[in-house]
mmCIF file of C-alpha atoms in Angstrom:
data_model
loop_
_atom_site.group_PDB
_atom_site.id
_atom_site.type_symbol
_atom_site.label_atom_id
_atom_site.label_comp_id
_atom_site.label_asym_id
_atom_site.label_seq_id
_atom_site.Cartn_x
_atom_site.Cartn_y
_atom_site.Cartn_z
ATOM 1 C CA MET A 1 0.096 0.045 0.055
ATOM 2 C CA LEU A 2 2.783 2.200 0.973
ATOM 3 C CA ARG A 3 4.934 1.612 -2.113
ATOM 4 C CA LEU A 4 1.642 2.431 -4.392
ATOM 5 C CA ASP A 5 0.664 5.232 -2.476
ATOM 6 C CA ALA A 6 4.762 7.000 -3.101
ATOM 7 C CA ASP A 7 4.018 5.761 -6.708
ATOM 8 C CA ILE A 8 1.055 7.699 -7.109
ATOM 9 C CA GLN A 9 2.831 10.684 -5.619
ATOM 10 C CA SER A 10 5.371 10.305 -7.472
ATOM 11 C CA LYS A 11 3.469 10.460 -10.541
ATOM 12 C CA THR A 12 1.309 13.310 -9.692
ATOM 13 C CA HIS A 13 4.119 15.910 -9.007
ATOM 14 C CA ALA A 14 5.979 14.332 -12.490
ATOM 15 C CA ASN A 15 2.714 15.510 -14.038
ATOM 16 C CA ILE A 16 2.360 18.664 -11.493
ATOM 17 C CA ASP A 17 6.147 19.920 -12.968
ATOM 18 C CA ARG A 18 5.003 18.857 -16.908
ATOM 19 C CA ASN A 19 2.296 21.158 -16.882
ATOM 20 C CA GLN A 20 3.913 23.958 -15.138
ATOM 21 C CA LYS A 21 6.889 23.292 -17.016
ATOM 22 C CA ASP A 22 4.540 23.736 -20.507
ATOM 23 C CA TYR A 23 2.284 26.528 -18.442
ATOM 24 C CA TYR A 24 5.686 28.543 -17.681
ATOM 25 C CA LEU A 25 6.698 28.019 -21.104
ATOM 26 C CA ARG A 26 3.895 29.408 -22.770
ATOM 27 C CA GLU A 27 3.537 32.524 -21.265
ATOM 28 C CA GLN A 28 6.890 32.856 -22.299
ATOM 29 C CA MET A 29 6.088 32.665 -25.591
ATOM 30 C CA ARG A 30 3.540 34.770 -25.531
ATOM 31 C CA VAL A 31 5.531 37.515 -24.081
ATOM 32 C CA ILE A 32 8.036 37.042 -26.916
ATOM 33 C CA ARG A 33 5.253 37.280 -29.891
ATOM 34 C CA GLU A 34 3.909 39.821 -27.768
ATOM 35 C CA GLU A 35 6.895 41.974 -27.870
ATOM 36 C CA LEU A 36 7.475 41.023 -32.301
ATOM 37 C CA GLY A 37 3.924 42.617 -32.339
ATOM 38 C CA GLU A 38 2.684 39.085 -33.546
ATOM 39 C CA GLY A 39 -0.400 38.874 -31.548
ATOM 40 C CA ASP A 40 -2.256 36.444 -29.832
ATOM 41 C CA GLU A 41 -2.563 33.611 -31.792
ATOM 42 C CA GLN A 42 -6.024 32.328 -30.500
ATOM 43 C CA SER A 43 -7.508 35.498 -30.805
ATOM 44 C CA GLU A 44 -6.273 35.690 -34.848
ATOM 45 C CA PHE A 45 -8.197 32.434 -35.284
ATOM 46 C CA GLU A 46 -11.436 33.759 -33.519
ATOM 47 C CA GLU A 47 -10.889 36.827 -36.194
ATOM 48 C CA TYR A 48 -10.755 34.709 -38.872
ATOM 49 C CA ASN A 49 -13.728 32.828 -37.678
ATOM 50 C CA ALA A 50 -15.898 35.942 -37.377
ATOM 51 C CA LYS A 51 -14.605 38.259 -41.033
ATOM 52 C CA ILE A 52 -15.333 34.174 -42.796
ATOM 53 C CA LYS A 53 -18.746 34.509 -41.307
ATOM 54 C CA ALA A 54 -19.657 37.969 -41.499
ATOM 55 C CA LEU A 55 -19.100 37.466 -45.463
ATOM 56 C CA HIS A 56 -22.477 35.207 -45.763
ATOM 57 C CA LEU A 57 -21.190 32.856 -48.349
ATOM 58 C CA GLU A 58 -23.010 30.125 -49.449
ATOM 59 C CA GLU A 59 -22.916 26.834 -47.282
ATOM 60 C CA LYS A 60 -20.230 24.972 -48.787
ATOM 61 C CA ALA A 61 -17.843 27.525 -49.179
ATOM 62 C CA GLU A 62 -17.801 28.778 -45.281
ATOM 63 C CA GLU A 63 -16.859 25.662 -44.356
ATOM 64 C CA LYS A 64 -14.311 24.925 -46.515
ATOM 65 C CA LEU A 65 -12.685 28.222 -44.981
ATOM 66 C CA LEU A 66 -14.219 27.492 -41.370
ATOM 67 C CA LYS A 67 -12.091 23.938 -41.960
ATOM 68 C CA ASP A 68 -8.943 25.553 -43.072
ATOM 69 C CA VAL A 69 -9.304 27.825 -40.270
ATOM 70 C CA SER A 70 -9.491 24.729 -38.180
ATOM 71 C CA ARG A 71 -6.393 22.958 -39.629
ATOM 72 C CA LEU A 72 -4.245 26.510 -38.989
ATOM 73 C CA LYS A 73 -5.152 25.855 -35.730
ATOM 74 C CA LYS A 74 -3.318 22.582 -35.365
ATOM 75 C CA GLN A 75 -0.494 23.380 -37.181
ATOM 76 C CA PRO A 76 2.642 23.892 -35.214
ATOM 77 C CA PHE A 77 4.385 26.979 -35.051
ATOM 78 C CA GLY A 78 6.401 28.594 -37.979
ATOM 79 C CA SER A 79 5.558 25.090 -40.331
ATOM 80 C CA SER A 80 5.545 26.277 -43.963
ATOM 81 C CA GLU A 81 1.832 24.537 -44.226
ATOM 82 C CA ALA A 82 0.658 27.591 -41.797
ATOM 83 C CA ALA A 83 2.276 30.157 -44.174
ATOM 84 C CA VAL A 84 0.305 28.621 -47.636
ATOM 85 C CA LEU A 85 -3.089 28.434 -45.399
ATOM 86 C CA ARG A 86 -2.041 32.302 -43.854
ATOM 87 C CA ASN A 87 -1.595 33.388 -47.271
ATOM 88 C CA TYR A 88 -5.053 31.672 -48.680
ATOM 89 C CA LEU A 89 -6.790 32.832 -45.820
ATOM 90 C CA ASP A 90 -5.689 36.826 -46.189
ATOM 91 C CA THR A 91 -6.495 36.682 -49.720
ATOM 92 C CA VAL A 92 -9.923 35.183 -50.305
ATOM 93 C CA LEU A 93 -10.701 37.587 -47.364
ATOM 94 C CA GLU A 94 -9.460 39.897 -49.170
ATOM 95 C CA LEU A 95 -11.910 40.045 -52.280
ATOM 96 C CA PRO A 96 -14.862 42.150 -51.926
ATOM 97 C CA TRP A 97 -17.363 39.385 -51.833
ATOM 98 C CA ASN A 98 -20.252 41.838 -50.915
ATOM 99 C CA VAL A 99 -19.188 45.198 -51.749
ATOM 100 C CA THR A 100 -20.917 47.179 -54.473
ATOM 101 C CA THR A 101 -20.920 50.215 -55.943
ATOM 102 C CA LYS A 102 -24.477 51.861 -56.601
ATOM 103 C CA GLU A 103 -24.847 52.347 -60.459
ATOM 104 C CA LYS A 104 -26.066 55.556 -61.587
ATOM 105 C CA VAL A 105 -27.279 54.026 -65.241
ATOM 106 C CA ASP A 106 -28.745 57.697 -66.590
ATOM 107 C CA VAL A 107 -28.618 57.742 -70.723
ATOM 108 C CA SER A 108 -27.984 61.422 -70.572
ATOM 109 C CA ALA A 109 -25.284 61.505 -68.031
ATOM 110 C CA VAL A 110 -23.163 59.015 -70.448
ATOM 111 C CA GLN A 111 -23.932 61.233 -73.443
ATOM 112 C CA LYS A 112 -22.416 63.670 -71.380
ATOM 113 C CA MET A 113 -19.621 62.239 -69.989
ATOM 114 C CA LEU A 114 -18.418 60.526 -73.593
ATOM 115 C CA ASP A 115 -18.876 64.687 -75.098
ATOM 116 C CA LYS A 116 -16.938 65.596 -73.212
ATOM 117 C CA ASP A 117 -13.942 63.100 -73.236
ATOM 118 C CA HIS A 118 -13.806 62.636 -76.667
ATOM 119 C CA TYR A 119 -15.059 63.923 -80.198
ATOM 120 C CA GLY A 120 -16.156 62.380 -82.991
ATOM 121 C CA LEU A 121 -16.662 58.670 -83.003
ATOM 122 C CA GLU A 122 -20.616 58.894 -83.429
ATOM 123 C CA LYS A 123 -21.448 55.654 -84.222
ATOM 124 C CA VAL A 124 -19.307 54.066 -81.256
ATOM 125 C CA LYS A 125 -21.157 56.134 -78.885
ATOM 126 C CA GLU A 126 -24.630 55.652 -80.024
ATOM 127 C CA ARG A 127 -24.129 51.756 -79.872
ATOM 128 C CA ILE A 128 -22.548 52.076 -76.304
ATOM 129 C CA LEU A 129 -25.651 54.183 -75.469
ATOM 130 C CA GLU A 130 -27.632 51.780 -76.606
ATOM 131 C CA THR A 131 -26.412 49.163 -74.022
ATOM 132 C CA ILE A 132 -26.857 51.596 -71.017
ATOM 133 C CA ALA A 133 -30.246 52.091 -72.152
ATOM 134 C CA VAL A 134 -31.257 48.581 -72.526
ATOM 135 C CA ARG A 135 -29.270 48.635 -68.449
ATOM 136 C CA GLN A 136 -31.842 50.945 -67.298
ATOM 137 C CA MET A 137 -35.048 49.135 -68.866
ATOM 138 C CA ALA A 138 -33.752 45.817 -67.241
ATOM 139 C CA PRO A 139 -31.301 46.013 -64.845
ATOM 140 C CA GLN A 140 -31.730 42.613 -64.109
ATOM 141 C CA MET A 141 -30.469 41.496 -67.673
ATOM 142 C CA PRO A 142 -26.027 40.627 -67.443
ATOM 143 C CA PRO A 143 -23.960 43.220 -68.860
ATOM 144 C CA GLN A 144 -23.119 43.167 -72.319
ATOM 145 C CA ILE A 145 -19.341 41.746 -73.105
ATOM 146 C CA ILE A 146 -18.080 44.738 -75.486
ATOM 147 C CA CYS A 147 -15.119 44.408 -77.565
ATOM 148 C CA LEU A 148 -14.114 47.352 -79.331
ATOM 149 C CA VAL A 149 -11.466 46.937 -82.027
ATOM 150 C CA GLY A 150 -9.853 49.931 -84.171
ATOM 151 C CA PRO A 151 -6.049 51.166 -85.069
ATOM 152 C CA PRO A 152 -4.006 52.073 -82.432
ATOM 153 C CA GLY A 153 -4.230 55.146 -80.603
ATOM 154 C CA VAL A 154 -7.811 55.989 -81.413
ATOM 155 C CA GLY A 155 -9.068 56.156 -77.936
ATOM 156 C CA LYS A 156 -10.178 52.832 -76.827
ATOM 157 C CA THR A 157 -8.771 52.434 -73.672
ATOM 158 C CA SER A 158 -9.795 55.851 -72.676
ATOM 159 C CA ILE A 159 -13.496 55.253 -74.091
ATOM 160 C CA ALA A 160 -13.819 52.307 -70.866
ATOM 161 C CA TYR A 161 -12.411 54.825 -68.540
ATOM 162 C CA SER A 162 -15.151 57.476 -69.350
ATOM 163 C CA ILE A 163 -17.702 54.465 -69.359
ATOM 164 C CA ALA A 164 -16.454 53.216 -65.812
ATOM 165 C CA LYS A 165 -16.778 56.838 -64.447
ATOM 166 C CA SER A 166 -20.334 57.868 -66.347
ATOM 167 C CA LEU A 167 -21.893 54.695 -64.437
ATOM 168 C CA ASN A 168 -19.571 55.037 -60.974
ATOM 169 C CA ARG A 169 -18.247 51.442 -61.413
ATOM 170 C CA LYS A 170 -15.122 50.895 -60.335
ATOM 171 C CA MET A 171 -12.618 50.162 -62.953
ATOM 172 C CA ALA A 172 -9.921 47.436 -63.046
ATOM 173 C CA ARG A 173 -7.285 47.093 -66.205
ATOM 174 C CA ILE A 174 -5.893 43.488 -67.581
ATOM 175 C CA ALA A 175 -2.957 43.533 -69.945
ATOM 176 C CA LEU A 176 -3.325 40.545 -72.299
ATOM 177 C CA GLY A 177 -0.538 41.468 -74.214
ATOM 178 C CA GLY A 178 1.778 38.366 -74.532
ATOM 179 C CA VAL A 179 0.062 36.708 -71.972
ATOM 180 C CA HIS A 180 1.051 33.225 -73.182
ATOM 181 C CA ASP A 181 0.098 30.751 -69.361
ATOM 182 C CA GLU A 182 -3.308 29.439 -68.852
ATOM 183 C CA ALA A 183 -2.458 29.918 -65.005
ATOM 184 C CA ASP A 184 -2.100 33.929 -65.444
ATOM 185 C CA ILE A 185 -5.866 33.655 -65.774
ATOM 186 C CA ARG A 186 -7.213 31.294 -63.461
ATOM 187 C CA GLY A 187 -4.473 31.302 -60.699
ATOM 188 C CA HIS A 188 -2.031 28.312 -59.412
ATOM 189 C CA ARG A 189 -2.830 25.644 -57.517
ATOM 190 C CA LYS A 190 -2.137 26.547 -53.607
ATOM 191 C CA THR A 191 0.283 23.448 -53.025
ATOM 192 C CA TYR A 192 2.818 25.140 -55.420
ATOM 193 C CA VAL A 193 5.393 27.562 -54.191
ATOM 194 C CA GLY A 194 4.712 31.277 -54.770
ATOM 195 C CA ALA A 195 1.103 30.748 -55.831
ATOM 196 C CA MET A 196 -1.238 33.223 -56.693
ATOM 197 C CA PRO A 197 -4.896 34.221 -58.121
ATOM 198 C CA GLY A 198 -5.088 34.540 -61.292
ATOM 199 C CA ARG A 199 -5.542 38.303 -62.998
ATOM 200 C CA VAL A 200 -8.893 38.350 -63.061
ATOM 201 C CA MET A 201 -9.489 37.415 -59.013
ATOM 202 C CA ALA A 202 -6.375 40.491 -58.794
ATOM 203 C CA ALA A 203 -8.315 42.705 -60.778
ATOM 204 C CA MET A 204 -11.531 42.220 -58.521
ATOM 205 C CA THR A 205 -9.711 42.676 -55.429
ATOM 206 C CA GLN A 206 -7.758 45.631 -57.207
ATOM 207 C CA ALA A 207 -11.084 47.342 -57.635
ATOM 208 C CA GLY A 208 -12.832 46.677 -54.170
ATOM 209 C CA SER A 209 -16.188 45.932 -55.890
ATOM 210 C CA CYS A 210 -18.052 43.021 -57.036
ATOM 211 C CA ASN A 211 -19.562 45.147 -59.817
ATOM 212 C CA PRO A 212 -16.657 46.749 -61.650
ATOM 213 C CA LEU A 213 -15.979 47.613 -65.032
ATOM 214 C CA LEU A 214 -12.796 45.219 -65.695
ATOM 215 C CA LEU A 215 -10.718 46.476 -69.263
ATOM 216 C CA LEU A 216 -9.085 42.969 -70.782
ATOM 217 C CA ASP A 217 -6.927 44.417 -72.768
ATOM 218 C CA GLU A 218 -4.935 43.819 -76.578
ATOM 219 C CA ILE A 219 -7.002 40.702 -76.006
ATOM 220 C CA ASP A 220 -5.580 40.204 -79.758
ATOM 221 C CA LYS A 221 -2.276 39.614 -78.318
ATOM 222 C CA LEU A 222 -2.803 36.736 -76.507
ATOM 223 C CA GLY A 223 -0.137 33.808 -77.140
ATOM 224 C CA LYS A 224 -0.441 29.825 -76.722
ATOM 225 C CA ASP A 225 2.206 27.953 -76.203
ATOM 226 C CA HIS A 226 2.308 23.880 -74.177
ATOM 227 C CA ARG A 227 1.525 25.823 -71.063
ATOM 228 C CA GLY A 228 -1.870 26.000 -72.069
ATOM 229 C CA ASP A 229 -4.160 28.799 -74.080
ATOM 230 C CA PRO A 230 -4.747 31.533 -71.612
ATOM 231 C CA SER A 231 -8.177 32.596 -74.575
ATOM 232 C CA ALA A 232 -9.478 28.832 -73.501
ATOM 233 C CA ALA A 233 -9.743 29.951 -70.004
ATOM 234 C CA LEU A 234 -11.079 33.377 -70.483
ATOM 235 C CA LEU A 235 -14.285 31.265 -72.270
ATOM 236 C CA GLU A 236 -15.802 30.631 -69.009
ATOM 237 C CA VAL A 237 -15.114 34.379 -67.848
ATOM 238 C CA LEU A 238 -16.355 36.040 -70.666
ATOM 239 C CA ASP A 239 -19.667 33.617 -70.583
ATOM 240 C CA ALA A 240 -22.562 35.340 -68.587
ATOM 241 C CA GLU A 241 -24.346 31.985 -68.407
ATOM 242 C CA GLN A 242 -20.937 30.543 -66.710
ATOM 243 C CA ASN A 243 -19.177 33.176 -64.990
ATOM 244 C CA LYS A 244 -21.775 33.074 -62.132
ATOM 245 C CA THR A 245 -19.748 30.370 -60.225
ATOM 246 C CA TYR A 246 -16.173 31.080 -61.976
ATOM 247 C CA ARG A 247 -13.748 29.452 -59.751
ATOM 248 C CA ASP A 248 -10.120 30.333 -59.470
ATOM 249 C CA HIS A 249 -7.195 27.489 -59.295
ATOM 250 C CA TYR A 250 -6.407 29.084 -56.276
ATOM 251 C CA LEU A 251 -9.436 30.182 -54.343
ATOM 252 C CA GLU A 252 -11.466 26.556 -55.193
ATOM 253 C CA ILE A 253 -14.838 27.993 -54.276
ATOM 254 C CA PRO A 254 -16.886 29.816 -56.663
ATOM 255 C CA PHE A 255 -17.006 33.659 -56.859
ATOM 256 C CA ASP A 256 -20.262 35.226 -58.803
ATOM 257 C CA LEU A 257 -19.118 37.297 -61.612
ATOM 258 C CA SER A 258 -22.285 37.512 -63.683
ATOM 259 C CA ASP A 259 -22.371 41.597 -62.424
ATOM 260 C CA VAL A 260 -19.033 42.926 -63.418
ATOM 261 C CA MET A 261 -19.469 45.075 -66.997
ATOM 262 C CA PHE A 262 -16.773 43.520 -69.393
ATOM 263 C CA ILE A 263 -15.336 45.416 -71.969
ATOM 264 C CA THR A 264 -12.413 44.232 -74.010
ATOM 265 C CA THR A 265 -9.852 45.989 -76.667
ATOM 266 C CA ALA A 266 -8.372 44.700 -80.073
ATOM 267 C CA ASN A 267 -6.466 46.323 -82.881
ATOM 268 C CA THR A 268 -7.718 43.078 -85.486
ATOM 269 C CA LEU A 269 -9.834 40.032 -85.303
ATOM 270 C CA ASP A 270 -8.310 38.179 -87.095
ATOM 271 C CA THR A 271 -6.265 36.534 -84.554
ATOM 272 C CA VAL A 272 -9.041 36.169 -82.038
ATOM 273 C CA PRO A 273 -10.673 32.527 -81.522
ATOM 274 C CA ARG A 274 -13.722 32.279 -82.860
ATOM 275 C CA PRO A 275 -15.599 30.772 -79.590
ATOM 276 C CA LEU A 276 -14.066 33.913 -78.002
ATOM 277 C CA LEU A 277 -14.853 36.108 -80.401
ATOM 278 C CA ASP A 278 -18.819 34.862 -80.531
ATOM 279 C CA ARG A 279 -18.842 35.877 -76.619
ATOM 280 C CA MET A 280 -18.288 39.516 -77.592
ATOM 281 C CA GLU A 281 -20.346 42.302 -79.662
ATOM 282 C CA VAL A 282 -18.197 44.167 -81.755
ATOM 283 C CA ILE A 283 -17.492 47.509 -81.916
ATOM 284 C CA GLU A 284 -15.445 49.150 -84.524
ATOM 285 C CA LEU A 285 -13.765 52.253 -84.281
ATOM 286 C CA GLY A 286 -12.488 53.872 -87.732
ATOM 287 C CA SER A 287 -9.833 56.371 -87.666
ATOM 288 C CA TYR A 288 -10.482 59.878 -87.191
ATOM 289 C CA THR A 289 -11.330 62.235 -90.169
ATOM 290 C CA ASP A 290 -8.583 65.569 -90.438
ATOM 291 C CA GLU A 291 -11.432 67.682 -89.009
ATOM 292 C CA GLU A 292 -12.070 65.474 -85.543
ATOM 293 C CA LYS A 293 -8.484 65.224 -85.545
ATOM 294 C CA LEU A 294 -8.103 69.284 -85.601
ATOM 295 C CA MET A 295 -10.813 69.756 -83.132
ATOM 296 C CA ILE A 296 -9.420 66.848 -80.838
ATOM 297 C CA ALA A 297 -5.644 68.951 -80.624
ATOM 298 C CA LYS A 298 -7.492 72.036 -79.965
ATOM 299 C CA ASN A 299 -9.702 70.957 -77.022
ATOM 300 C CA HIS A 300 -7.432 68.026 -75.282
ATOM 301 C CA LEU A 301 -4.115 67.602 -77.109
ATOM 302 C CA ILE A 302 -2.832 71.398 -77.147
ATOM 303 C CA PRO A 303 -3.584 72.360 -73.817
ATOM 304 C CA LYS A 304 -2.599 68.835 -71.771
ATOM 305 C CA GLN A 305 0.963 69.172 -73.751
ATOM 306 C CA LEU A 306 1.318 72.994 -72.166
ATOM 307 C CA ALA A 307 0.484 72.090 -69.158
ATOM 308 C CA LYS A 308 2.770 69.113 -69.584
ATOM 309 C CA HIS A 309 5.799 71.635 -70.573
ATOM 310 C CA GLY A 310 4.866 74.801 -68.192
ATOM 311 C CA LEU A 311 3.649 76.560 -70.532
ATOM 312 C CA LYS A 312 0.979 79.098 -70.954
ATOM 313 C CA LYS A 313 -2.518 79.147 -72.972
ATOM 314 C CA ALA A 314 -0.842 82.804 -73.918
ATOM 315 C CA GLN A 315 2.564 82.303 -74.323
ATOM 316 C CA VAL A 316 1.761 80.043 -77.555
ATOM 317 C CA ARG A 317 -0.808 79.904 -79.406
ATOM 318 C CA PHE A 318 -1.268 76.915 -82.679
ATOM 319 C CA SER A 319 -3.386 78.513 -85.216
ATOM 320 C CA ASP A 320 -5.670 76.332 -87.015
ATOM 321 C CA GLU A 321 -3.528 76.163 -90.411
ATOM 322 C CA ALA A 322 -0.409 74.671 -88.660
ATOM 323 C CA ILE A 323 -2.496 72.099 -87.164
ATOM 324 C CA ARG A 324 -3.575 70.842 -90.742
ATOM 325 C CA GLU A 325 0.119 71.536 -91.793
ATOM 326 C CA MET A 326 0.912 68.629 -88.753
ATOM 327 C CA ILE A 327 -1.864 66.812 -89.646
ATOM 328 C CA HIS A 328 -0.910 66.173 -93.089
ATOM 329 C CA GLY A 329 2.892 66.698 -93.330
ATOM 330 C CA TYR A 330 4.187 65.211 -89.983
ATOM 331 C CA THR A 331 1.624 62.631 -88.821
ATOM 332 C CA ARG A 332 -0.749 60.622 -91.463
ATOM 333 C CA GLU A 333 -2.101 58.199 -88.470
ATOM 334 C CA SER A 334 -5.557 56.730 -88.035
ATOM 335 C CA GLY A 335 -5.127 57.460 -84.229
ATOM 336 C CA VAL A 336 -3.828 61.131 -82.634
ATOM 337 C CA ARG A 337 -0.483 59.467 -80.534
ATOM 338 C CA ASN A 338 1.974 60.798 -83.442
ATOM 339 C CA LEU A 339 0.071 63.945 -83.567
ATOM 340 C CA GLU A 340 -0.184 64.676 -79.729
ATOM 341 C CA ARG A 341 3.936 63.944 -79.785
ATOM 342 C CA THR A 342 4.423 65.909 -82.683
ATOM 343 C CA ILE A 343 2.558 68.713 -80.732
ATOM 344 C CA ALA A 344 5.276 67.968 -77.594
ATOM 345 C CA LYS A 345 7.967 68.416 -79.765
ATOM 346 C CA ALA A 346 7.002 72.058 -80.905
ATOM 347 C CA CYS A 347 6.270 72.497 -76.985
ATOM 348 C CA ARG A 348 9.590 71.946 -76.416
ATOM 349 C CA LYS A 349 10.939 73.826 -78.971
ATOM 350 C CA ALA A 350 8.910 76.524 -77.372
ATOM 351 C CA ALA A 351 9.699 76.316 -74.023
ATOM 352 C CA VAL A 352 13.654 76.265 -74.948
ATOM 353 C CA ILE A 353 13.100 79.813 -76.647
ATOM 354 C CA TYR A 354 11.308 80.508 -73.410
ATOM 355 C CA ALA A 355 14.042 79.681 -70.945
ATOM 356 C CA GLN A 356 17.150 81.715 -73.163
ATOM 357 C CA ASP A 357 15.102 84.580 -73.457
ATOM 358 C CA PRO A 358 12.427 84.997 -71.065
ATOM 359 C CA GLU A 359 11.247 88.631 -72.317
ATOM 360 C CA THR A 360 9.947 86.518 -75.299
ATOM 361 C CA LYS A 361 5.646 88.150 -75.311
ATOM 362 C CA ARG A 362 3.761 85.367 -77.235
ATOM 363 C CA LEU A 363 5.217 82.628 -80.059
ATOM 364 C CA THR A 364 2.528 81.773 -82.627
ATOM 365 C CA LEU A 365 2.843 79.052 -84.503
ATOM 366 C CA THR A 366 1.564 79.255 -88.358
ATOM 367 C CA GLY A 367 1.724 76.556 -91.115
ATOM 368 C CA SER A 368 4.811 79.032 -93.049
ATOM 369 C CA ASN A 369 6.746 79.117 -89.930
ATOM 370 C CA LEU A 370 6.287 75.539 -88.776
ATOM 371 C CA HIS A 371 8.862 74.061 -89.616
ATOM 372 C CA GLU A 372 11.462 75.967 -87.383
ATOM 373 C CA TYR A 373 9.846 74.481 -84.485
ATOM 374 C CA LEU A 374 9.385 70.349 -86.045
ATOM 375 C CA GLY A 375 12.251 70.371 -88.699
ATOM 376 C CA VAL A 376 11.441 69.580 -93.001
ATOM 377 C CA ARG A 377 7.855 68.111 -93.891
ATOM 378 C CA LYS A 378 8.274 64.341 -93.728
ATOM 379 C CA PHE A 379 5.196 63.550 -95.902
#
């Protein structure tokens, strides 16, 4: 009996000692973490759980995320699996699950904005206004996917920015030029080292709302190689019937893209795959006429370039004759990019004249003295 009693006593002491040692070490770890600014782990898990429940996701998606939090709890401190899970949960919680901006669907407001930002392009504006009128009459319908096709420099990207501003939608741009890996669009599986979500999900996080306007720029420049075909990955994104439950490889839970307004741009349709083209409404932008270029230069390009070069309106004057001469003799293009560069060149020459002789009153560029600023006519 005495031997048994002594045995029990010694085991009890050993357990108490072990528990005290564990408690002492855990307390030390907690204090060290607080000193490092890493906070309490338990409160971190509770915070994750609260954030996930606040999203009001579908039952299965919520269950999966909560399961990941409980897996994270079981990971030893500093394990690589814990870092992967933390990154994953942070990425999912950053997405704008239920955040929307109030859309202003007002045809006259959109028309005013487009007229203010772009001169000409009547057919294009008309087609965009029709799309917005349909949104006004039937808001429950998924937005149409518009493809703007035209030569470089005619204002495809800036039209998309104007539409986003006038509809009060957030805007994110996805540059597709040179993308030739399917994982760029759909993301990598999270088991890979350095895995991250695809460009569509990254753009949603950047936009910060569920109903932004996503601009898919240069869709005709998509590549294709042994790593897959990114245009095939875009088929699901750009289909109103399928993108309600879009699954990114990294997220593994469905995300609703049905409220997103997609606008794509291309220089030519020859390289766009047919199934992808079939999902989009094509609007062609022709080149500008000389009169349109003249008005664009007067209303937009010249004021912008004068401000860029630190010149006042009163200091440099471009006559209509000089602008026409620039259009005919120095640029000859379908857009207005080279025209803007030519105006910038003339502004730089004017800036040099003012810097060397501050007493100069006013410079006027006309057809006859333009060669002094821009050199010999090119055409």
